[in-house]
XYZ file of C-alpha atoms in Angstrom:
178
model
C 113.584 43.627 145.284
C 112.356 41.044 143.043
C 110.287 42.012 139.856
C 110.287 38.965 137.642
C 111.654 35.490 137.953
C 111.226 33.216 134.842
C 112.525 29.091 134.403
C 112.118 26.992 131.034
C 113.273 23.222 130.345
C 114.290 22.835 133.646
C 112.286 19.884 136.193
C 108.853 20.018 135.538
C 108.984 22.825 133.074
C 108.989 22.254 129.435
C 107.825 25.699 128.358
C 109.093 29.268 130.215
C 107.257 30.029 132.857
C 107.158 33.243 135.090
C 106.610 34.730 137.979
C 105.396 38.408 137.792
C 105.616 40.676 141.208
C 104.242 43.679 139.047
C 100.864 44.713 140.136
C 97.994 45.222 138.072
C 96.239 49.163 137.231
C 92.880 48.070 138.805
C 93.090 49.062 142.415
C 90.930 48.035 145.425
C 87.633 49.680 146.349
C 89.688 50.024 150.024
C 92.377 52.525 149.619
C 94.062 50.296 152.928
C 94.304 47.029 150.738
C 96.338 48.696 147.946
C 98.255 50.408 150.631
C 99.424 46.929 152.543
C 99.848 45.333 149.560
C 101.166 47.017 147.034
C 104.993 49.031 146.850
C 105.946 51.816 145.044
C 109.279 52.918 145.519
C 111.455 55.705 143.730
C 110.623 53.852 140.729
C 107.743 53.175 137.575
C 106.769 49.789 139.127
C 104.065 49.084 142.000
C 104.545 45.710 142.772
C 102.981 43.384 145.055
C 104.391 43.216 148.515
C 103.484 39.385 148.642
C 102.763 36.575 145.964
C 101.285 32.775 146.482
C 101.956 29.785 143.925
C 99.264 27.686 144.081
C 98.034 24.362 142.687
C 97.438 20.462 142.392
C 100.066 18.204 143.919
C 102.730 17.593 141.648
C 101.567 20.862 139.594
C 105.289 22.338 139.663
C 105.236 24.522 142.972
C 108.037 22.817 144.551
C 110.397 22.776 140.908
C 109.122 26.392 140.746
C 111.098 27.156 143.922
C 113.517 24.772 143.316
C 114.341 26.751 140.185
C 115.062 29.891 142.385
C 117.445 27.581 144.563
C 119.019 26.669 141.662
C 119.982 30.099 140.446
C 120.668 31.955 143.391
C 123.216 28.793 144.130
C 124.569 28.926 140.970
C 125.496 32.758 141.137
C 127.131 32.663 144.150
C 128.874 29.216 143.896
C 129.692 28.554 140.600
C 132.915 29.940 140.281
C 134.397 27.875 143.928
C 137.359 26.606 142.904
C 135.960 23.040 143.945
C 133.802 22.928 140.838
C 136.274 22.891 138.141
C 135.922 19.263 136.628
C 132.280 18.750 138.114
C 129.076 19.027 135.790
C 126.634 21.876 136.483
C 123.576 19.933 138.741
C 120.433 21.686 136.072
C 117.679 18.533 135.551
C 116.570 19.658 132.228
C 112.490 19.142 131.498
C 113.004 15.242 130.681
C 109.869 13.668 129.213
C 110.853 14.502 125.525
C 114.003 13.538 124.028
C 114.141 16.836 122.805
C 114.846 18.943 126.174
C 117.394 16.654 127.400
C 120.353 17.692 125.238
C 118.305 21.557 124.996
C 119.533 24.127 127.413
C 117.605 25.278 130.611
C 116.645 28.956 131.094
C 116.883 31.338 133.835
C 116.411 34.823 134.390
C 115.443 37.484 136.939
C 114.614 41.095 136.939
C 115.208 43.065 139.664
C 115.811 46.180 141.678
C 118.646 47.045 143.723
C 119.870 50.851 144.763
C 116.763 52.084 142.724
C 118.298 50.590 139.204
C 116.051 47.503 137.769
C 118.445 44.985 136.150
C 117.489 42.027 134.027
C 119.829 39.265 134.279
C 119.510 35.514 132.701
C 121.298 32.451 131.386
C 121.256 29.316 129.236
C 123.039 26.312 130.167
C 123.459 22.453 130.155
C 124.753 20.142 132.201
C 128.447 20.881 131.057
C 128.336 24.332 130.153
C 127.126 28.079 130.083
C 125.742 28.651 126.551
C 124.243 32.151 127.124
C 124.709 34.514 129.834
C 123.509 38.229 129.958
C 123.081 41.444 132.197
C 121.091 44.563 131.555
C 120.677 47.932 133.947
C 118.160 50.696 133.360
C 120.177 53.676 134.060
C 117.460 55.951 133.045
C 114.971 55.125 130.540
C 116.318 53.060 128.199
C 117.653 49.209 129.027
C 121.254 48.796 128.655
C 123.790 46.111 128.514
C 126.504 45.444 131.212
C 127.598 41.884 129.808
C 127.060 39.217 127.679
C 128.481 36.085 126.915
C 127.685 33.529 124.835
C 129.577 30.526 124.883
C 133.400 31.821 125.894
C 133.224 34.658 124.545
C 132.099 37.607 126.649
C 131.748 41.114 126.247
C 131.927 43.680 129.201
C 130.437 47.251 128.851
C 132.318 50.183 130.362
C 129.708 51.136 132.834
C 130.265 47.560 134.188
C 134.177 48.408 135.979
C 133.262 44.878 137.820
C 133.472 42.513 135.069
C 136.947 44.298 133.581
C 139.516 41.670 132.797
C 137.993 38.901 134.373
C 136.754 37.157 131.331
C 139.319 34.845 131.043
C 138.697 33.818 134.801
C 135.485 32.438 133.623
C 135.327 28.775 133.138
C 132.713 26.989 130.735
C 130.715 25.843 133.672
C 131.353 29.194 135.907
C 128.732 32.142 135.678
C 130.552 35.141 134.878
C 128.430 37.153 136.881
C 129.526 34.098 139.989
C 133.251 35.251 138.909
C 132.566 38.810 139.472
């Protein structure tokens, strides 16, 4: 279930933006709108059954979802061994010189067998700078991996990820590996 999904430097997006599934504390004067709308599972979180995105034309909604494309492609492609030599397809925000050669950001928080898990990445057009997963097992977040640049480091609670680091190419999601 999706709790968070944020994009910066990437299309039309200079700055981070995000989109927020958690519900606000004010409920509805009808007990029935909360109730169709809202979701509160085995978790902390209510969050919103449904969201819109909303605006002028050529006001980002289309990038917005493109954005999601992009990531959800990249995690479960990236590693193919068809990809080796290519460049990784991210259109970094490009009306400044300055986010051209910056990376783009991506992450996503979500919940999956009643655990929320944060998970993100940095990259350019040629590699993965930054790559990261957290779980909340109880209270507290903790990490599973993390990688920046080829380096990455796999916690114990993530069995997964064991000896696959040097499986990982530069332009291969670890996470895509796994």
């Amino acid at each position: 279930m999706l709790v968070e999904f944020s994009v910066g430097n990437f299309r039309s997006f200079k700055e981070p933006v995000v989109l927020s599934l958690v519900a606000t504390k004010a409920v509805s004067i009808e007990a029935r709108i909360d109730d169709e709308n809202v979701f509160s599972g085995n978790h902390s979180l209510r969050l919103l059954k449904t969201a819109v995105i909303y605006g002028a034309n050529n006001s980002g909604k289309s990038n917005f979802i493109d954005a999601l494309r992009f990531m959800r492609r990249l995690v479960l492609r990236s590693s193919l061994d068809s990809q080796v030599d290519e460049p990784i397809p991210v259109e970094p925000f490009a009306l400044t010189e300055q986010t051209i050669s910056e990376p783009s950001f991506f992450e996503i928080v979500f919940i999956s067998q009643g655990k929320q898990y944060r998970y993100g990445f940095r990259l350019t057009s040629r590699r993965i700078i930054e790559e990261w997963l957290y779980y909340v097992p109880s209270v507290r977040e903790a990490l599973l991996f993390q990688r920046h640049e080829g380096d990455i480091r796999v916690m114990s609670a993530f069995r997964e990820g064991k000896d696959l680091s040097d499986k990982t190419r530069p332009n291969a999601l670890f996470l895509s590996v796994v």
